[in-house]
PDB file of C-alpha atoms in Angstrom:
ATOM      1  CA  UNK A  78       0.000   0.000   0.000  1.00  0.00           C
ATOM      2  CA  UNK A  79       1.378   3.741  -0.504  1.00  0.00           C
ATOM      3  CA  UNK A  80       2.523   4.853   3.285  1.00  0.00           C
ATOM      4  CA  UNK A  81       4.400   7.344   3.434  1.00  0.00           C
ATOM      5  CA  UNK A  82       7.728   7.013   5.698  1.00  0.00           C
ATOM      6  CA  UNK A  83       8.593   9.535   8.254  1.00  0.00           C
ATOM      7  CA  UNK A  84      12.292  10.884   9.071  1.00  0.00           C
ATOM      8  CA  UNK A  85      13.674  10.982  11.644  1.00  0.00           C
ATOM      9  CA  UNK A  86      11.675   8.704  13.799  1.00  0.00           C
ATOM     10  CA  UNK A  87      12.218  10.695  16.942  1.00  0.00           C
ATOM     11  CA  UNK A  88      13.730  14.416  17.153  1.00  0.00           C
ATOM     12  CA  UNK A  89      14.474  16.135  20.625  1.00  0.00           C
ATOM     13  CA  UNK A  90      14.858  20.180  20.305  1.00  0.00           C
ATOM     14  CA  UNK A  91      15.360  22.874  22.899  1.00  0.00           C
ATOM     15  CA  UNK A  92      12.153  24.768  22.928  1.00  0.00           C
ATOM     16  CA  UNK A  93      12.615  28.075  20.281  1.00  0.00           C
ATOM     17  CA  UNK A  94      14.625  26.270  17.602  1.00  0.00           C
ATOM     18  CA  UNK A  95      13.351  25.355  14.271  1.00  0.00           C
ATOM     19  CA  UNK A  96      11.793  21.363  13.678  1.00  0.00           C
ATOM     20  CA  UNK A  97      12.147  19.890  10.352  1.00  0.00           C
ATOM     21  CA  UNK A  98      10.936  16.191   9.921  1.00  0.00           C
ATOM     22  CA  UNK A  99      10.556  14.394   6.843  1.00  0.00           C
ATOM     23  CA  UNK A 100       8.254  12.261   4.411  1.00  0.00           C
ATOM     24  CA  UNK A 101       8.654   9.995   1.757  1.00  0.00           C
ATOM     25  CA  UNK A 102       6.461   7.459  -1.053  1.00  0.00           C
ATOM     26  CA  UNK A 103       6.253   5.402  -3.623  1.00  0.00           C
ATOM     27  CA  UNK A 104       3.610   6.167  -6.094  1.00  0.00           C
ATOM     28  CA  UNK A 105       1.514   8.883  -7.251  1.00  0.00           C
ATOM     29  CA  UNK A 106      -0.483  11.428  -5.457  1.00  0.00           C
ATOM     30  CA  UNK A 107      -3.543  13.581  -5.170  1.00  0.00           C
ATOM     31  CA  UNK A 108      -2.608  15.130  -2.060  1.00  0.00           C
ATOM     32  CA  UNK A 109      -0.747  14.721   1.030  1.00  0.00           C
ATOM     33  CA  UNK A 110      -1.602  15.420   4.855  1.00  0.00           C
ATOM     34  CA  UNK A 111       0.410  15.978   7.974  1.00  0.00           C
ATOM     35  CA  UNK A 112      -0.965  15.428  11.446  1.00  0.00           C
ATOM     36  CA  UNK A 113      -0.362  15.602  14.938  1.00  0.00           C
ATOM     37  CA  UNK A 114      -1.196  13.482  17.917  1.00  0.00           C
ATOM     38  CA  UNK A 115      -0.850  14.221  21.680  1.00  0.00           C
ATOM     39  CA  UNK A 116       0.015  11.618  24.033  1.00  0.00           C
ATOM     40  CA  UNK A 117      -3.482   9.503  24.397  1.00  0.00           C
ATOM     41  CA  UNK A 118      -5.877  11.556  21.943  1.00  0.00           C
ATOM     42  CA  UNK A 119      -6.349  11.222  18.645  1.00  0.00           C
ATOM     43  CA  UNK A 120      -5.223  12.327  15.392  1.00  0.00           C
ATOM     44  CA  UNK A 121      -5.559  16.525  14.415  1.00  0.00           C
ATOM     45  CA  UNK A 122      -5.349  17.652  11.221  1.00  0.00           C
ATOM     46  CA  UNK A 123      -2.463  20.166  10.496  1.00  0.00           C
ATOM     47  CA  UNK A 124      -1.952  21.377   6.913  1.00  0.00           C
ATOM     48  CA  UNK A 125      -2.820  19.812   3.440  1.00  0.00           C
ATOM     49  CA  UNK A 126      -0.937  20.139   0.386  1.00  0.00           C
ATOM     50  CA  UNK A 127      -1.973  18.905  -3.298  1.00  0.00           C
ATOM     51  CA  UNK A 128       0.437  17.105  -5.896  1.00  0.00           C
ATOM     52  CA  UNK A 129       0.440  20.525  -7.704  1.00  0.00           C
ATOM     53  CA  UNK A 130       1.571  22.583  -4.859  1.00  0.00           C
ATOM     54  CA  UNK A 131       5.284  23.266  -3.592  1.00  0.00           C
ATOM     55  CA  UNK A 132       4.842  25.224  -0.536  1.00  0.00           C
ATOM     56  CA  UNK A 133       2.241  26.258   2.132  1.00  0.00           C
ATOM     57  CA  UNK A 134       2.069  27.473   5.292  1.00  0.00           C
ATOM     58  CA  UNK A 135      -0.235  28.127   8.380  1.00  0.00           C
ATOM     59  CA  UNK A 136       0.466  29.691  11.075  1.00  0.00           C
ATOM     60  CA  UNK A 137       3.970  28.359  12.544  1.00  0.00           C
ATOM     61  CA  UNK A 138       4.063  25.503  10.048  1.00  0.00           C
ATOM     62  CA  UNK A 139       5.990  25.005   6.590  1.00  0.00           C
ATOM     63  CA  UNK A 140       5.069  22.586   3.936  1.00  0.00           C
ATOM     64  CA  UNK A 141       7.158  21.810   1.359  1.00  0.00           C
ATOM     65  CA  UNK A 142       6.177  19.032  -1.565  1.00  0.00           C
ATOM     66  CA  UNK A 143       8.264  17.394  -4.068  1.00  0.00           C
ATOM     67  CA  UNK A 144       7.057  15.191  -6.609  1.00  0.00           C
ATOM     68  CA  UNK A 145      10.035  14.277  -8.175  1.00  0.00           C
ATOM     69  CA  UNK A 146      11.669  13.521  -5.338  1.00  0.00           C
ATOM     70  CA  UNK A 147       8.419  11.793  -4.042  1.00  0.00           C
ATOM     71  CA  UNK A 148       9.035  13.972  -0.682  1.00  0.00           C
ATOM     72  CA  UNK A 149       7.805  15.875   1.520  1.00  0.00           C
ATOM     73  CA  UNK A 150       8.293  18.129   4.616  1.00  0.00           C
ATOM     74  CA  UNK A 151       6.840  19.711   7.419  1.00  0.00           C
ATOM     75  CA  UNK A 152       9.376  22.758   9.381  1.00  0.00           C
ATOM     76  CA  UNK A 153       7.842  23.940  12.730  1.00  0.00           C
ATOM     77  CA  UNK A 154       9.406  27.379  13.776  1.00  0.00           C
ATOM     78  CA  UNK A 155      10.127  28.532  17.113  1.00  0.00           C
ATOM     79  CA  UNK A 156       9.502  25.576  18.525  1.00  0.00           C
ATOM     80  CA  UNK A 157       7.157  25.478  22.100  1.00  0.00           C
ATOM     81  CA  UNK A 158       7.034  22.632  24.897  1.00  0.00           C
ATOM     82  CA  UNK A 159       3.286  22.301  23.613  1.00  0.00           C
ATOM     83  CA  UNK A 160       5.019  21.417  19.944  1.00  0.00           C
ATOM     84  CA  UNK A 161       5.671  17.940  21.802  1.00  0.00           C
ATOM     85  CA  UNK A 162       4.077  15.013  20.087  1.00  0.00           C
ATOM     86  CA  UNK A 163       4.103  12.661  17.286  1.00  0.00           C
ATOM     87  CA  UNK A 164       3.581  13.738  13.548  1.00  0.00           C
ATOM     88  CA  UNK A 165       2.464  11.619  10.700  1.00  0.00           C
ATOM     89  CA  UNK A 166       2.287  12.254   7.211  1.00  0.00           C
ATOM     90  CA  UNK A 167      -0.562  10.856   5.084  1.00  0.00           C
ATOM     91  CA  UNK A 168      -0.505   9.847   1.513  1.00  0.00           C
ATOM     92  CA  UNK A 169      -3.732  10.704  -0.217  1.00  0.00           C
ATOM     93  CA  UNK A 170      -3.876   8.395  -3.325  1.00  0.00           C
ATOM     94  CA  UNK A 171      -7.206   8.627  -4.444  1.00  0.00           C
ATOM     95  CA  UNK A 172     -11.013   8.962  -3.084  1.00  0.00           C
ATOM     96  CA  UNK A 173     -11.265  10.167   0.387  1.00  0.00           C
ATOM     97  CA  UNK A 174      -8.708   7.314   1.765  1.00  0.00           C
ATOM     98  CA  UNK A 175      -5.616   8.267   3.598  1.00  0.00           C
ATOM     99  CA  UNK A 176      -2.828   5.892   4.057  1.00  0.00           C
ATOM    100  CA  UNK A 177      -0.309   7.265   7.665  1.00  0.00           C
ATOM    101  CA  UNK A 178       2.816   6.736   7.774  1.00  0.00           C
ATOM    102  CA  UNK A 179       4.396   4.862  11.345  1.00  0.00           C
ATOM    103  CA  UNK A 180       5.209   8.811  12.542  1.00  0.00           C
ATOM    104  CA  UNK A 181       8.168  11.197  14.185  1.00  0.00           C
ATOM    105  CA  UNK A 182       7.953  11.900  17.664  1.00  0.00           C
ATOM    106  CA  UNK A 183       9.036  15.173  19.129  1.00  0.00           C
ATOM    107  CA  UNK A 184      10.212  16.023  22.176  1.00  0.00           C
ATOM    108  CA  UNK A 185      10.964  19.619  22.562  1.00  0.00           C
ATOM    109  CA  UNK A 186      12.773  21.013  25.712  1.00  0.00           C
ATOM    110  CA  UNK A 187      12.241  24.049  27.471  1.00  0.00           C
TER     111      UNK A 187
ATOM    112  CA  UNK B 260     -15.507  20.383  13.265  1.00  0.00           C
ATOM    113  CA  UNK B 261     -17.502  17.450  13.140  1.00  0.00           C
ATOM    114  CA  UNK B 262     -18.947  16.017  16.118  1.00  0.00           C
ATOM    115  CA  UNK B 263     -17.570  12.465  16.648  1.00  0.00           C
ATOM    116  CA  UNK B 264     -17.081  10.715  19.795  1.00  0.00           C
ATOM    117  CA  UNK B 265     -16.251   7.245  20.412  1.00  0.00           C
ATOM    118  CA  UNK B 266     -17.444   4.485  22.653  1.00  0.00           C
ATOM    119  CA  UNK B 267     -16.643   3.015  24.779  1.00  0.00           C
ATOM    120  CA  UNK B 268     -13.596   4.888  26.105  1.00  0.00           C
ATOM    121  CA  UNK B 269     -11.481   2.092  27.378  1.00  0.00           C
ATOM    122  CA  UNK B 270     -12.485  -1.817  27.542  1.00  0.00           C
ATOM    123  CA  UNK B 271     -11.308  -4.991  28.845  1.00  0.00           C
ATOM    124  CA  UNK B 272     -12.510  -8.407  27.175  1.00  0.00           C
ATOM    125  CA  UNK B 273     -12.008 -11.725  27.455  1.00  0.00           C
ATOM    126  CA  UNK B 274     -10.061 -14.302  24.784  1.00  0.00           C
ATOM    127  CA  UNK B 275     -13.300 -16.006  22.288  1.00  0.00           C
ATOM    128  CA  UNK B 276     -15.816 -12.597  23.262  1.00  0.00           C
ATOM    129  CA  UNK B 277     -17.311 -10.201  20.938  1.00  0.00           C
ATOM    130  CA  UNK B 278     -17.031  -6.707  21.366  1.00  0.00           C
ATOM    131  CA  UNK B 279     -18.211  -3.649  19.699  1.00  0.00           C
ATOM    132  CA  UNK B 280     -17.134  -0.345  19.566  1.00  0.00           C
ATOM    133  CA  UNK B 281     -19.179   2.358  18.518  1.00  0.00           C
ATOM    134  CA  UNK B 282     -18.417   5.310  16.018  1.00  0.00           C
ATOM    135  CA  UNK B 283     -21.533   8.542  16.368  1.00  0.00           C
ATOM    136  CA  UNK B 284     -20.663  11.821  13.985  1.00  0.00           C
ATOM    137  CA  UNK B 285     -23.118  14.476  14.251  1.00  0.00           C
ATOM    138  CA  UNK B 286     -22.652  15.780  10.612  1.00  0.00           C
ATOM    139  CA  UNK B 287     -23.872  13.831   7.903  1.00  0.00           C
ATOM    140  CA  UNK B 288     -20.691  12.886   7.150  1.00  0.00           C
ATOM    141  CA  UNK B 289     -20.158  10.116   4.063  1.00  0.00           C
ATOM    142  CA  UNK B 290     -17.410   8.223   4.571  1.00  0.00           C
ATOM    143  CA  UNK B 291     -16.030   6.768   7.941  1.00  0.00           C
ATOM    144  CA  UNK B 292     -13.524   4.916   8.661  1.00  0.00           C
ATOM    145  CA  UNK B 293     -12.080   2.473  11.314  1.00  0.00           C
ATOM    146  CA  UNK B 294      -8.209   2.566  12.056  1.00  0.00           C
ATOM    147  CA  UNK B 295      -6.425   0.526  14.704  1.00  0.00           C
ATOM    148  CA  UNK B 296      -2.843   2.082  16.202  1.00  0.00           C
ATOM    149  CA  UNK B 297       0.314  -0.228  16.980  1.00  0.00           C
ATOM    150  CA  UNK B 298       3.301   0.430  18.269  1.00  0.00           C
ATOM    151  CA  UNK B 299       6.068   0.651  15.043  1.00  0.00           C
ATOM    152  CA  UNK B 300       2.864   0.303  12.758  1.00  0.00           C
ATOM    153  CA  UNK B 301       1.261   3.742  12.697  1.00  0.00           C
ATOM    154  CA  UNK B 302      -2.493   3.884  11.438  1.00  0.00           C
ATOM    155  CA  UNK B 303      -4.064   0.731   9.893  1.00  0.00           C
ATOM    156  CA  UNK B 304      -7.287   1.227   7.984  1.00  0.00           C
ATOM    157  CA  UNK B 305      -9.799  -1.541   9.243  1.00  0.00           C
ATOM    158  CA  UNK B 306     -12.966  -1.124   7.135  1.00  0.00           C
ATOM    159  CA  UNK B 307     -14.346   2.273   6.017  1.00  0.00           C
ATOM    160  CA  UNK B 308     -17.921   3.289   4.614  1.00  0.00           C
ATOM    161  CA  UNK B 309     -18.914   5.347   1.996  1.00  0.00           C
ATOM    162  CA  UNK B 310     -22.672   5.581   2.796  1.00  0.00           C
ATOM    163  CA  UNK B 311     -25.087   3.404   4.842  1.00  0.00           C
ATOM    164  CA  UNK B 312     -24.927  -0.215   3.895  1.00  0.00           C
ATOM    165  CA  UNK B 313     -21.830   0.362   1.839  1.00  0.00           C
ATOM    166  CA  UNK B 314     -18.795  -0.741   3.567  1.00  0.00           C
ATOM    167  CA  UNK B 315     -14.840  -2.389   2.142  1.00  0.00           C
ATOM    168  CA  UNK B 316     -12.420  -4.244   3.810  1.00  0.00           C
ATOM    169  CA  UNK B 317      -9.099  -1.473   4.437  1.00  0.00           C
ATOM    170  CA  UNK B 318      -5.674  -3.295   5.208  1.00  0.00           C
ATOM    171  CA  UNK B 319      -5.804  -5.307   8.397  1.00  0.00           C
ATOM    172  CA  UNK B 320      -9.763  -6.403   7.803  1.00  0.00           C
ATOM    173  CA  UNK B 321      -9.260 -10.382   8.905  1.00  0.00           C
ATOM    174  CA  UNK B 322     -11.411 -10.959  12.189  1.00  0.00           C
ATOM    175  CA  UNK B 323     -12.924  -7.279  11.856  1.00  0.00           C
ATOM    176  CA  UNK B 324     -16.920  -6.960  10.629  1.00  0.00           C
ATOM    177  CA  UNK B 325     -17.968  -3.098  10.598  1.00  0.00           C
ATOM    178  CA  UNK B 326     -21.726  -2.192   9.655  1.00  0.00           C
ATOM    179  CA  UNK B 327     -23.781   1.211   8.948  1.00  0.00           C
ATOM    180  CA  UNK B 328     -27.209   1.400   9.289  1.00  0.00           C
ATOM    181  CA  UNK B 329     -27.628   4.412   9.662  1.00  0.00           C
ATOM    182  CA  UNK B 330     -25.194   7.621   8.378  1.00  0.00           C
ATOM    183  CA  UNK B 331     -24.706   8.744  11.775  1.00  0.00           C
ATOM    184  CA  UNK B 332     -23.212   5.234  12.962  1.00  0.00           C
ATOM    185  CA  UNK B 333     -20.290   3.026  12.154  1.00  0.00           C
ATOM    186  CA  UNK B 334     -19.593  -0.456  14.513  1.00  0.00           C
ATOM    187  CA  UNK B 335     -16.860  -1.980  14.489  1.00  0.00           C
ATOM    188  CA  UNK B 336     -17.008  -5.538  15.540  1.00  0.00           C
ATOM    189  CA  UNK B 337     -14.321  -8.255  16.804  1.00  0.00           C
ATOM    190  CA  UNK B 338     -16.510 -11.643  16.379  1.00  0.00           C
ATOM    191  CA  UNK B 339     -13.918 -13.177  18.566  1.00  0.00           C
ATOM    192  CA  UNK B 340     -11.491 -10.918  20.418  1.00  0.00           C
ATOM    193  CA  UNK B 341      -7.914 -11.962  20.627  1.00  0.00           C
ATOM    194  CA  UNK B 342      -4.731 -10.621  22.414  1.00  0.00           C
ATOM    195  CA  UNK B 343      -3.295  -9.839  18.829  1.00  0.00           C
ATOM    196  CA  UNK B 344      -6.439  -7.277  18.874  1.00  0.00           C
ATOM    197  CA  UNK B 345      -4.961  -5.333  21.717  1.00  0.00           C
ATOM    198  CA  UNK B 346      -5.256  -2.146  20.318  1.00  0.00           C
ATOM    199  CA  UNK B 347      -5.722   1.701  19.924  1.00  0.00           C
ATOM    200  CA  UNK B 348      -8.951   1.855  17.725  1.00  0.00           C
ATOM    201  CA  UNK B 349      -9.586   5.293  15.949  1.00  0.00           C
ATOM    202  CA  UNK B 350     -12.705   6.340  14.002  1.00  0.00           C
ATOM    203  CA  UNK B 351     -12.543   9.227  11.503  1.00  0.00           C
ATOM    204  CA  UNK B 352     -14.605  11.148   9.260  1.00  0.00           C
ATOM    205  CA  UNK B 353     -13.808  12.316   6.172  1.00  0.00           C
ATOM    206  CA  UNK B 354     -14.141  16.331   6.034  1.00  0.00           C
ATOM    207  CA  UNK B 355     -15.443  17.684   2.804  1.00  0.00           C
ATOM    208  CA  UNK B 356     -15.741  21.031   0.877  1.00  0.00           C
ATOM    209  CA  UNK B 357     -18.388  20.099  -1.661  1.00  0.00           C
ATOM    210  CA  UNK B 358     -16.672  17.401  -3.468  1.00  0.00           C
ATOM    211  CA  UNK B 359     -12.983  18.113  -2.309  1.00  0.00           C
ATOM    212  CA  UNK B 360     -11.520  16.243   0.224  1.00  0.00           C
ATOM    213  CA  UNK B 361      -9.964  18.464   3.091  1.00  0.00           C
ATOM    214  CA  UNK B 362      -8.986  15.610   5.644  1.00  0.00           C
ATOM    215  CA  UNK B 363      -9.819  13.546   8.535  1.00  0.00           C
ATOM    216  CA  UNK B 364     -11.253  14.228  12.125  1.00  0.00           C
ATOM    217  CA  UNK B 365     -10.328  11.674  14.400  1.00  0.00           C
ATOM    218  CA  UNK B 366     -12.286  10.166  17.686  1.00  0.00           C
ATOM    219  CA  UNK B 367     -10.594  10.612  21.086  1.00  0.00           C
ATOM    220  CA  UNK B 368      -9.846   6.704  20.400  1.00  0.00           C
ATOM    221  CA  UNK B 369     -10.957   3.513  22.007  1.00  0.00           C
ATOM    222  CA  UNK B 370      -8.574   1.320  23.823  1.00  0.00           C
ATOM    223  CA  UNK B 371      -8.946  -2.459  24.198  1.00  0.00           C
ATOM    224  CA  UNK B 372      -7.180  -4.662  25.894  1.00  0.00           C
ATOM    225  CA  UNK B 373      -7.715  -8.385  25.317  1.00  0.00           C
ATOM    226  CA  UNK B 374      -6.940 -10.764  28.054  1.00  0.00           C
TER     227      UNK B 374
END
């Protein structure tokens, strides 16, 4: 199945630097998500991008996409303590079906 | 945001029970879908549904049966629990903008434990 693979699979930062983690696939896509998850709750939805977009942002988040490279990543600047959790990307192949990737956690110190 | 919650909460079962955990949106929403979290696996789809009465199998679907009778619920059923079921179970609706797809919300999560 298309998962996308996160990099690196943990990070630890000092709370105000910059986070950059990673994601990669195999195939063709429509679009592709990243999330974050809190110890113990679920899933939130952070930023989408779309196969024909490079670069978006919201808020203190950076999305880059690469289709040749079949890459993509997410930068979180000025990192907080409340930045701590695990990210996943999600490969969006087709239809309204999202495939996650196994996720990076990240631990940022204050 | 779409209301979805998730029930029940937490649950301990037996080896050989069934058990069914229950999946309520407030929204209308179309498609639903089951996931089940493992350590060093990430997200596994389960089943999803695209409408009531219309369900698929996702990637880990063997000893899973889901059904949607009505649009506002999706149950996910284990016929016959087993340890290798021990999981983090996560429903989520797909979020729309007329026809485009936008994303997920995710339930707070259901955690069984199989003994």
């Amino acid at each position: 199945s298309q998962q996308g693979e996160e990099d690196p699979q943990a990070l630890s930062i000092q709370e105000g630097e910059n986070a950059t983690m990673n994601c990669s696939y195999k195939t063709s896509i429509n679009n592709l998500q990243w999330y974050r998850q809190n110890s113990g709750r679920g899933l939130v939805h952070l930023i989408l991008i779309r196969s024909n977009e490079r670069e978006k942002h919201s808020g203190r988040l950076r999305v880059t996409l690469d289709t040749s490279k079949k890459s993509s990543s997410l930068l979180i600047t000025a990192s907080r303590a409340a930045d701590t959790a695990s990210y996943f990307c999600a490969i969006g192949a087709g239809s309204y079906q999202l495939t996650f990737g196994k996720g990076t956690k990240l631990s940022v110190i204050p | 945001d779409a209301g979805i919650t998730q029930s029940p909460r937490h649950k301990v079962t037996e080896t050989g029970t069934p058990v069914t955990l229950r999946c309520h949106q407030t929204e209308n929403h179309r498609y639903m879908y089951w996931y089940r979290q493992d350590p060093g696996h990430g997200l596994r789809l389960i089943h999803y549904s695209y409408g009531v009465k219309d369900t698929d199998k996702g990637e880990v679907s063997d000893g899973y049966s889901v059904s949607r009778s009505k649009t506002e619920d999706f149950l996910l059923t284990l016929e016959s629990a087993t340890s290798s079921q021990t999981s983090v179970y996560f429903c989520a609706i797909s979020e729309t903008s007329g026809l485009i797809f936008m994303g997920y919300t995710f339930g707070s999560g259901t955690r069984l434990t199989v003994v």
